[in-house]
Every structure is written in structure tokens, then in C-alpha cells.
Short mmCIF file of C-alpha atoms in Angstrom, two decimals:
data_model
loop_
_atom_site.label_atom_id
_atom_site.label_comp_id
_atom_site.label_asym_id
_atom_site.label_seq_id
_atom_site.Cartn_x
_atom_site.Cartn_y
_atom_site.Cartn_z
CA UNK O 1 6.66 9.77 3.02
CA UNK O 2 4.55 6.57 2.98
CA UNK O 3 6.15 3.41 4.21
CA UNK O 4 6.31 0.49 1.76
CA UNK O 5 7.99 -2.53 3.36
CA UNK O 6 6.06 -4.85 1.03
CA UNK O 7 4.87 -4.38 -2.53
CA UNK O 8 2.04 -4.01 -3.13
CA UNK O 9 0.05 -3.34 0.03
CA UNK O 10 -2.79 -0.98 0.88
CA UNK O 11 -3.00 1.60 3.60
CA UNK O 12 -6.13 2.34 5.49
CA UNK O 13 -8.99 4.66 4.69
CA UNK O 14 -9.30 7.98 6.42
CA UNK O 15 -11.23 7.91 9.70
CA UNK O 16 -14.99 7.69 9.83
CA UNK O 17 -16.72 10.80 11.10
CA UNK O 18 -18.98 10.23 14.14
CA UNK O 19 -22.28 8.87 12.87
CA UNK O 20 -25.35 10.97 13.57
CA UNK O 21 -28.87 10.37 12.42
CA UNK O 22 -29.98 12.62 9.58
CA UNK O 23 -31.96 15.53 11.04
CA UNK O 24 -35.60 16.16 10.22
CA UNK O 25 -34.59 18.32 7.27
CA UNK O 26 -33.25 15.24 5.54
CA UNK O 27 -36.80 14.11 4.88
CA UNK O 28 -37.13 16.97 2.44
CA UNK O 29 -34.03 15.75 0.62
CA UNK O 30 -35.41 12.21 0.52
CA UNK O 31 -38.61 13.57 -0.96
CA UNK O 32 -36.53 14.95 -3.80
CA UNK O 33 -34.86 11.62 -4.41
CA UNK O 34 -36.75 10.98 -7.64
CA UNK O 35 -35.58 14.27 -9.10
CA UNK O 36 -32.62 14.30 -11.44
CA UNK O 37 -29.37 15.52 -9.94
CA UNK O 38 -26.92 16.53 -12.62
CA UNK O 39 -23.58 18.27 -12.87
CA UNK O 40 -21.41 19.20 -15.83
CA UNK O 41 -17.76 18.99 -14.82
CA UNK O 42 -15.57 22.02 -15.12
CA UNK O 43 -12.06 21.94 -16.53
CA UNK O 44 -10.37 22.32 -13.15
CA UNK O 45 -9.49 19.53 -10.72
CA UNK O 46 -6.86 16.82 -10.64
CA UNK O 47 -7.52 13.33 -11.92
CA UNK O 48 -6.97 10.36 -9.66
CA UNK O 49 -5.30 8.40 -12.44
CA UNK O 50 -3.23 5.24 -12.22
CA UNK O 51 0.07 5.16 -10.33
CA UNK O 52 1.78 2.64 -12.58
CA UNK O 53 1.13 -0.17 -15.06
CA UNK O 54 0.29 -2.56 -12.21
CA UNK O 55 -2.90 -0.59 -11.61
CA UNK O 56 -4.34 -1.48 -15.00
CA UNK O 57 -4.08 -5.27 -14.69
CA UNK O 58 -4.87 -7.88 -12.08
CA UNK O 59 -1.90 -9.65 -10.44
CA UNK O 60 -0.74 -12.57 -12.59
CA UNK O 61 -1.38 -15.05 -9.77
CA UNK O 62 -5.01 -14.03 -9.39
CA UNK O 63 -8.11 -14.75 -11.40
CA UNK O 64 -10.71 -12.19 -12.36
CA UNK O 65 -12.69 -12.93 -9.19
CA UNK O 66 -11.68 -11.81 -5.72
CA UNK O 67 -10.66 -14.23 -2.99
CA UNK O 68 -12.28 -12.15 -0.23
CA UNK O 69 -14.30 -14.00 2.40
CA UNK O 70 -16.84 -11.15 2.62
CA UNK O 71 -20.35 -12.33 1.75
CA UNK O 72 -22.43 -9.22 2.48
CA UNK O 73 -21.90 -5.49 1.98
CA UNK O 74 -24.29 -3.42 4.11
CA UNK O 75 -24.99 0.17 3.19
CA UNK O 76 -23.48 3.08 5.06
CA UNK O 77 -25.47 4.67 7.89
CA UNK O 78 -27.26 7.99 7.24
CA UNK O 79 -25.16 10.83 8.65
CA UNK O 80 -25.12 14.61 8.75
CA UNK O 81 -21.57 15.34 7.64
CA UNK O 82 -19.57 17.65 5.40
CA UNK O 83 -17.75 14.75 3.79
CA UNK O 84 -18.57 12.41 0.92
CA UNK O 85 -17.79 8.67 0.73
CA UNK O 86 -15.55 7.60 -2.15
CA UNK O 87 -14.41 4.07 -2.88
CA UNK O 88 -11.00 3.40 -4.44
CA UNK O 89 -9.14 0.31 -5.62
CA UNK O 90 -6.18 -1.04 -3.67
CA UNK O 91 -3.81 -4.01 -3.97
CA UNK O 92 -3.66 -6.65 -1.24
CA UNK O 93 -1.71 -9.88 -1.65
CA UNK O 94 -2.72 -11.30 -5.04
CA UNK O 95 -5.94 -9.38 -5.58
CA UNK O 96 -7.43 -5.90 -5.79
CA UNK O 97 -10.15 -4.78 -3.39
CA UNK O 98 -12.39 -1.81 -2.69
CA UNK O 99 -11.43 0.63 0.10
CA UNK O 100 -13.41 3.68 1.21
CA UNK O 101 -12.25 7.17 2.09
CA UNK O 102 -14.19 10.22 3.22
CA UNK O 103 -13.29 13.39 1.32
CA UNK O 104 -14.36 16.99 1.98
CA UNK O 105 -17.58 17.76 0.17
CA UNK O 106 -17.47 20.71 -2.25
CA UNK O 107 -21.21 21.22 -1.77
CA UNK O 108 -24.03 20.01 0.46
CA UNK O 109 -26.28 19.37 -2.55
CA UNK O 110 -26.31 16.58 -5.12
CA UNK O 111 -24.40 14.08 -2.95
CA UNK O 112 -24.33 11.25 -5.51
CA UNK O 113 -22.91 13.42 -8.27
CA UNK O 114 -20.45 15.05 -5.86
CA UNK O 115 -19.11 11.66 -4.73
CA UNK O 116 -18.86 10.24 -8.26
CA UNK O 117 -17.23 13.42 -9.52
CA UNK O 118 -14.63 13.12 -6.77
CA UNK O 119 -14.08 9.45 -7.65
CA UNK O 120 -13.39 10.36 -11.28
CA UNK O 121 -11.44 13.60 -10.88
CA UNK O 122 -9.74 13.71 -7.48
CA UNK O 123 -6.81 11.81 -6.00
CA UNK O 124 -7.20 9.50 -2.99
CA UNK O 125 -5.67 10.64 0.27
CA UNK O 126 -3.86 7.34 0.64
CA UNK O 127 -1.12 7.14 -2.03
CA UNK O 128 -1.55 3.37 -2.27
CA UNK O 129 -5.12 3.67 -3.55
CA UNK O 130 -5.88 4.27 -7.20
CA UNK O 131 -8.62 4.73 -9.78
CA UNK O 132 -8.65 4.17 -13.53
CA UNK O 133 -11.59 6.46 -14.24
CA UNK O 134 -11.06 9.43 -16.53
CA UNK O 135 -12.63 12.84 -16.07
CA UNK O 136 -16.06 12.80 -17.78
CA UNK O 137 -17.46 15.71 -19.74
CA UNK O 138 -20.92 14.95 -18.35
CA UNK O 139 -22.21 13.25 -15.21
CA UNK O 140 -25.74 13.02 -13.83
CA UNK O 141 -27.72 10.91 -11.37
CA UNK O 142 -31.32 10.27 -10.34
CA UNK O 143 -33.19 7.96 -7.96
CA UNK O 144 -36.50 6.23 -8.67
CA UNK O 145 -39.20 5.37 -6.17
CA UNK O 146 -38.11 1.73 -6.50
CA UNK O 147 -34.67 2.39 -4.97
CA UNK O 148 -32.90 2.35 -8.33
CA UNK O 149 -30.08 4.88 -8.77
CA UNK O 150 -29.51 5.84 -12.40
CA UNK O 151 -26.09 7.24 -13.27
CA UNK O 152 -25.61 8.78 -16.71
CA UNK O 153 -21.97 9.37 -17.59
CA UNK O 154 -20.19 10.30 -20.80
CA UNK O 155 -18.13 7.69 -22.67
CA UNK O 156 -14.87 9.57 -22.15
CA UNK O 157 -14.84 8.44 -18.50
CA UNK O 158 -13.88 4.93 -19.70
CA UNK O 159 -10.78 6.00 -21.64
CA UNK O 160 -8.17 4.08 -19.62
CA UNK O 161 -7.13 0.70 -21.08
CA UNK O 162 -7.43 -2.00 -18.38
CA UNK O 163 -7.92 -5.76 -18.18
CA UNK O 164 -11.17 -7.54 -17.33
CA UNK O 165 -10.45 -7.82 -13.59
CA UNK O 166 -9.76 -4.13 -13.10
CA UNK O 167 -12.71 -3.23 -15.35
CA UNK O 168 -15.09 -5.26 -13.20
CA UNK O 169 -13.75 -3.72 -10.01
CA UNK O 170 -13.96 -0.20 -11.43
CA UNK O 171 -17.64 -0.64 -12.29
CA UNK O 172 -18.19 -1.92 -8.74
CA UNK O 173 -16.27 1.12 -7.48
CA UNK O 174 -18.92 3.33 -9.10
CA UNK O 175 -21.74 1.20 -7.67
CA UNK O 176 -20.34 1.34 -4.14
CA UNK O 177 -19.68 5.08 -4.28
CA UNK O 178 -23.14 5.89 -5.65
CA UNK O 179 -24.96 3.73 -3.10
CA UNK O 180 -22.80 4.93 -0.20
CA UNK O 181 -23.43 8.60 -0.95
CA UNK O 182 -27.17 8.03 -1.40
CA UNK O 183 -27.39 6.04 1.84
CA UNK O 184 -25.46 8.58 3.89
CA UNK O 185 -27.64 11.39 2.55
CA UNK O 186 -30.82 9.49 3.44
CA UNK O 187 -31.98 9.39 -0.17
CA UNK O 188 -32.73 5.68 -0.40
CA UNK O 189 -34.66 3.15 1.65
CA UNK O 190 -31.99 1.16 3.55
CA UNK O 191 -34.44 -1.69 4.19
CA UNK O 192 -34.98 -2.38 0.48
CA UNK O 193 -32.60 -3.67 -2.17
CA UNK O 194 -30.80 -0.89 -4.02
CA UNK O 195 -29.61 -1.13 -7.62
CA UNK O 196 -27.53 1.11 -9.85
CA UNK O 197 -28.35 1.46 -13.54
CA UNK O 198 -25.42 2.88 -15.51
CA UNK O 199 -26.19 4.75 -18.72
CA UNK O 200 -23.48 6.03 -21.03
CA UNK O 201 -24.47 9.11 -23.01
CA UNK O 202 -28.09 8.27 -22.21
CA UNK O 203 -28.04 4.69 -23.48
CA UNK O 204 -27.80 1.19 -21.97
CA UNK O 205 -25.57 -1.61 -23.23
CA UNK O 206 -22.24 0.24 -23.26
CA UNK O 207 -19.18 -2.02 -23.02
CA UNK O 208 -17.38 -0.44 -20.05
CA UNK O 209 -13.59 -0.46 -20.44
CA UNK O 210 -14.15 -2.99 -23.24
CA UNK O 211 -14.99 -5.77 -20.73
CA UNK O 212 -18.23 -5.11 -18.80
CA UNK O 213 -21.51 -4.75 -20.73
CA UNK O 214 -23.80 -2.34 -18.87
CA UNK O 215 -27.07 -3.89 -19.97
CA UNK O 216 -28.70 -4.42 -16.56
CA UNK O 217 -28.79 -2.78 -13.11
CA UNK O 218 -25.78 -3.44 -10.86
CA UNK O 219 -25.71 -4.28 -7.15
CA UNK O 220 -22.92 -4.27 -4.57
CA UNK O 221 -20.60 -7.25 -5.01
CA UNK O 222 -19.48 -8.21 -1.48
CA UNK O 223 -16.61 -10.35 -2.81
CA UNK O 224 -14.77 -7.17 -3.79
CA UNK O 225 -14.74 -5.63 -0.30
CA UNK O 226 -11.35 -5.66 1.43
CA UNK O 227 -11.19 -8.51 4.01
CA UNK O 228 -9.35 -6.29 6.53
CA UNK O 229 -9.94 -2.60 6.79
CA UNK O 230 -8.52 -0.11 9.31
CA UNK O 231 -10.98 2.76 9.68
CA UNK O 232 -9.44 4.94 12.36
CA UNK O 233 -6.88 6.53 12.63
CA UNK O 234 -6.19 7.51 9.07
CA UNK O 235 -2.92 7.10 7.22
CA UNK O 236 -0.61 10.00 8.04
CA UNK O 237 -2.71 11.09 11.01
CA UNK O 238 -1.34 12.61 14.21
CA UNK O 239 -2.82 11.33 17.45
CA UNK O 240 -2.58 13.66 20.43
CA UNK O 241 -2.38 11.60 23.57
CA UNK O 242 -2.32 7.93 24.49
CA UNK O 243 -3.54 5.25 24.24
CA UNK O 244 -3.77 4.98 20.47
CA UNK O 245 -7.09 3.40 19.59
CA UNK O 246 -7.36 1.43 16.36
CA UNK O 247 -10.81 0.71 14.91
CA UNK O 248 -11.72 -1.19 11.78
CA UNK O 249 -13.62 -4.05 10.25
CA UNK O 250 -12.52 -7.45 9.07
CA UNK O 251 -13.28 -11.11 8.62
CA UNK O 252 -11.27 -14.27 9.33
CA UNK O 253 -11.89 -18.02 9.55
CA UNK O 254 -10.93 -17.99 13.24
CA UNK O 255 -12.84 -14.86 14.20
CA UNK O 256 -9.59 -13.13 15.23
CA UNK O 257 -7.14 -10.83 13.48
CA UNK O 258 -3.47 -10.19 14.17
CA UNK O 259 -1.88 -6.77 14.51
CA UNK O 260 1.63 -5.36 14.72
CA UNK O 261 3.22 -2.01 15.51
CA UNK O 262 6.58 -0.99 14.06
CA UNK O 263 8.55 2.19 14.71
CA UNK O 264 9.16 4.34 11.63
CA UNK O 265 12.56 5.98 11.22
CA UNK O 266 13.67 7.91 8.16
CA UNK O 267 10.47 6.97 6.35
CA UNK O 268 11.03 3.23 6.84
CA UNK O 269 9.41 0.78 9.23
CA UNK O 270 11.73 -1.17 11.47
CA UNK O 271 11.16 -4.43 13.29
CA UNK O 272 7.93 -5.20 15.12
CA UNK O 273 7.77 -3.25 18.40
CA UNK O 274 4.47 -4.66 19.64
CA UNK O 275 2.07 -7.29 18.34
CA UNK O 276 -1.08 -9.07 19.36
CA UNK O 277 -4.48 -10.31 18.30
CA UNK O 278 -7.95 -8.81 18.35
CA UNK O 279 -11.26 -10.62 18.31
CA UNK O 280 -14.08 -9.89 15.86
CA UNK O 281 -17.17 -10.06 18.11
CA UNK O 282 -19.40 -11.39 15.33
CA UNK O 283 -17.33 -14.57 15.22
CA UNK O 284 -15.58 -16.75 12.63
CA UNK O 285 -16.37 -16.10 8.99
CA UNK O 286 -18.42 -12.98 9.78
CA UNK O 287 -17.50 -9.44 8.72
CA UNK O 288 -17.53 -7.26 11.80
CA UNK O 289 -15.96 -4.38 13.68
CA UNK O 290 -12.79 -4.68 15.74
CA UNK O 291 -11.06 -2.32 18.16
CA UNK O 292 -7.88 -2.37 20.24
CA UNK O 293 -5.52 0.09 21.95
CA UNK O 294 -1.73 0.36 22.16
CA UNK O 295 0.45 2.49 24.45
CA UNK O 296 3.91 2.87 22.90
CA UNK O 297 6.31 5.76 23.49
CA UNK O 298 5.54 8.91 21.51
CA UNK O 299 6.81 8.78 17.95
CA UNK O 300 5.86 7.64 14.46
CA UNK O 301 4.66 4.09 13.90
CA UNK O 302 3.27 1.80 11.26
CA UNK O 303 0.25 -0.15 12.49
CA UNK O 304 -0.82 -3.21 10.52
CA UNK O 305 -3.82 -5.52 10.86
CA UNK O 306 -4.07 -8.79 8.99
CA UNK O 307 -5.28 -12.37 8.88
CA UNK O 308 -2.52 -14.72 10.03
CA UNK O 309 -1.87 -17.41 7.41
CA UNK O 310 -1.47 -20.72 9.29
CA UNK O 311 0.03 -22.41 6.23
CA UNK O 312 2.96 -19.98 6.03
CA UNK O 313 5.08 -19.05 9.09
CA UNK O 314 4.62 -15.29 9.54
CA UNK O 315 2.28 -15.16 6.56
CA UNK O 316 -0.13 -12.24 6.35
CA UNK O 317 -3.36 -12.21 4.36
CA UNK O 318 -5.37 -9.06 3.60
CA UNK O 319 -2.86 -6.84 5.41
CA UNK O 320 -3.95 -3.22 5.87
CA UNK O 321 -1.43 -0.72 7.23
CA UNK O 322 -1.02 2.96 7.96
CA UNK O 323 1.50 5.34 9.44
CA UNK O 324 0.48 7.42 12.47
CA UNK O 325 2.39 9.89 14.65
CA UNK O 326 1.77 9.95 18.41
CA UNK O 327 2.34 13.25 20.18
CA UNK O 328 1.05 15.34 23.03
CA UNK O 329 0.01 14.56 26.59
CA UNK O 330 -1.24 11.17 27.71
CA UNK O 331 -5.02 10.93 27.92
CA UNK O 332 -6.65 10.24 31.27
CA UNK O 333 -7.93 6.70 31.96
CA UNK O 334 -11.50 7.95 31.51
CA UNK O 335 -10.68 8.85 27.92
CA UNK O 336 -9.86 5.28 26.97
#
């Protein structure tokens, strides 16, 4: 059962798979990038849906724009993998950000459509993530030679009533998912700007969710990326052996993040067992990777990473947490 000591707060995405360069065969797929990839959705599959009314509106203390410090959103690295990248929405403090998960791929073909279909019809692994998209009756995608991804989706996908802030983030959710899947599949030029043109029933100018007019190509909005993001291990994961290594990405004014580890008993997190800080090698105000290890006794723990708020004693900004179980033999020092 997920731990919820604060409301609302996001958990982390599932772990990244090891990145490998796309093999030579991927060039053939890239050569087909300009071809239309289409899929008509079948009646089966569960919808991600909203968890509660809070998912359809921005927090009352927040504006329609995010307060994230992130100023750039690089594309994912090409990888040969049997998973697809899907971005979800998640609450953090007084805003809503984008968080990525990797889900099993139902097919090795049509990666953009597969990822968008999952975004609109499947549930996130982390129960604290959500999506307001409805299951579309039609979904297709294509890529031009100018690095423009065109997504054509039916109007029924926009059936959920939401406010302007959630509408804007949901459109960005589609843009991030489409570009991530294309980048990982090696279908776009990572050195050139990539745009996403969203058509609805074959036409431009649709008013998405009643708030966002789709009259021009969209790009990744870095302000919507979560400021702190645990990548590995995933929420609910079991780690066999110690130490437990925590990897992620984040940004902070000081160039450092704080972390805490709390034992979980009966589905609830107790007091802080261990805590510390971790440096972001890229420095202050720069989004970058972080990594640290902990060696607690075997058991179930909640690990949290956040930006310490100097204006509030014990204040946490952009907190990202997950629950992980430690079991099995201790790893050798060489495995650290």
C-alpha cells in the first residue's frame, strides 16, 4: 500500500533501463520516419483516468504556470529496449509537474502511437500519477523530414472537464510522450529542434479541453518538468542486496539536494532514520543527475529527495518519494 505522509506528493518514476545505442537496424526504422504510423484502438484496456477532483484543477495557491526552475528539457537517448516512455502528471507542493515512467511495450513497431495509446488508455504504475486523457477512437502519428511529429487524434480523447492549468499540462504531456518515444526509437534527429503538430480529426485549430487552441506546432515546455525526480529504484521495488543506490535528476539554487530515509511499518512511514545531502555535479541552478547510496538494515523504507526550503524550518520543495524493500544478501564492495 503506498505511503502518503503528506498530501499531495508524487512518487518516483520506474527505473530507467540501461541505455544502449540503437543497433544498425535502427537506421531502417529512421528511414521510415516520414511514413504514417497509425493505430485504431480496440475496446479493451483500462483508462488511466483521474483519481479524484483534485486532478482536474490546479492547486488554488498556484497560477497556471509552473514554478519549476528547469529551463531546458533534453530529449531521451536512443535505446534498444522493450519498454515505451510515458509521461504522467503528478502533484508536488502547489503545482503539477510532468513525470516519466517506462511501461512494457505491446509491440516493437509504431513506437509513437504505442506510447500515446498507453498514455491515454493505461494506468500509471505509480498510484500518485494521473492523466485526464480519455480513450480515443482513433490515433495516428507521422514524422516529416523537418523533424515535425504530427499526431492526429479523435476529439473524444479530450472529454474530461479540466481547468486551464491542467489542460496546458496535459497537452505538454502528449508532446513529451511523443518526442520521447520518437527519440528513443531513433526516429528523429536529436541535434535539430523537434516540434509536435496536433491535429484533431484531421484538422488544426481544435480547442483542447476547452482551453488550449491547437493552431501551431508545440515544443517541450521545460517549466513543466518536475524539479526533483528519482529515477531508480522504482516505487514498490525490491532491492536484493546492499547498499541501496538512488539515482535521479534535479535542480536547486545551491546545487545540492537533501534526502531522507524512513522505515515503513504497517503501510506508514515513521520518523527519519537517515538523512543527508547529495550534490548535483552540474552546479547551482542546473538540471543534472545525482546519485547516492544508503546502507540501512533490511526492511521496507520510504526514500525522499527534495530541495530544502531555507525560509521554512524543515521545509521541502519538489519532494519526490518512493517505497522500496531491501532484502537478500549484502553486495560485495566491488558492486557498489
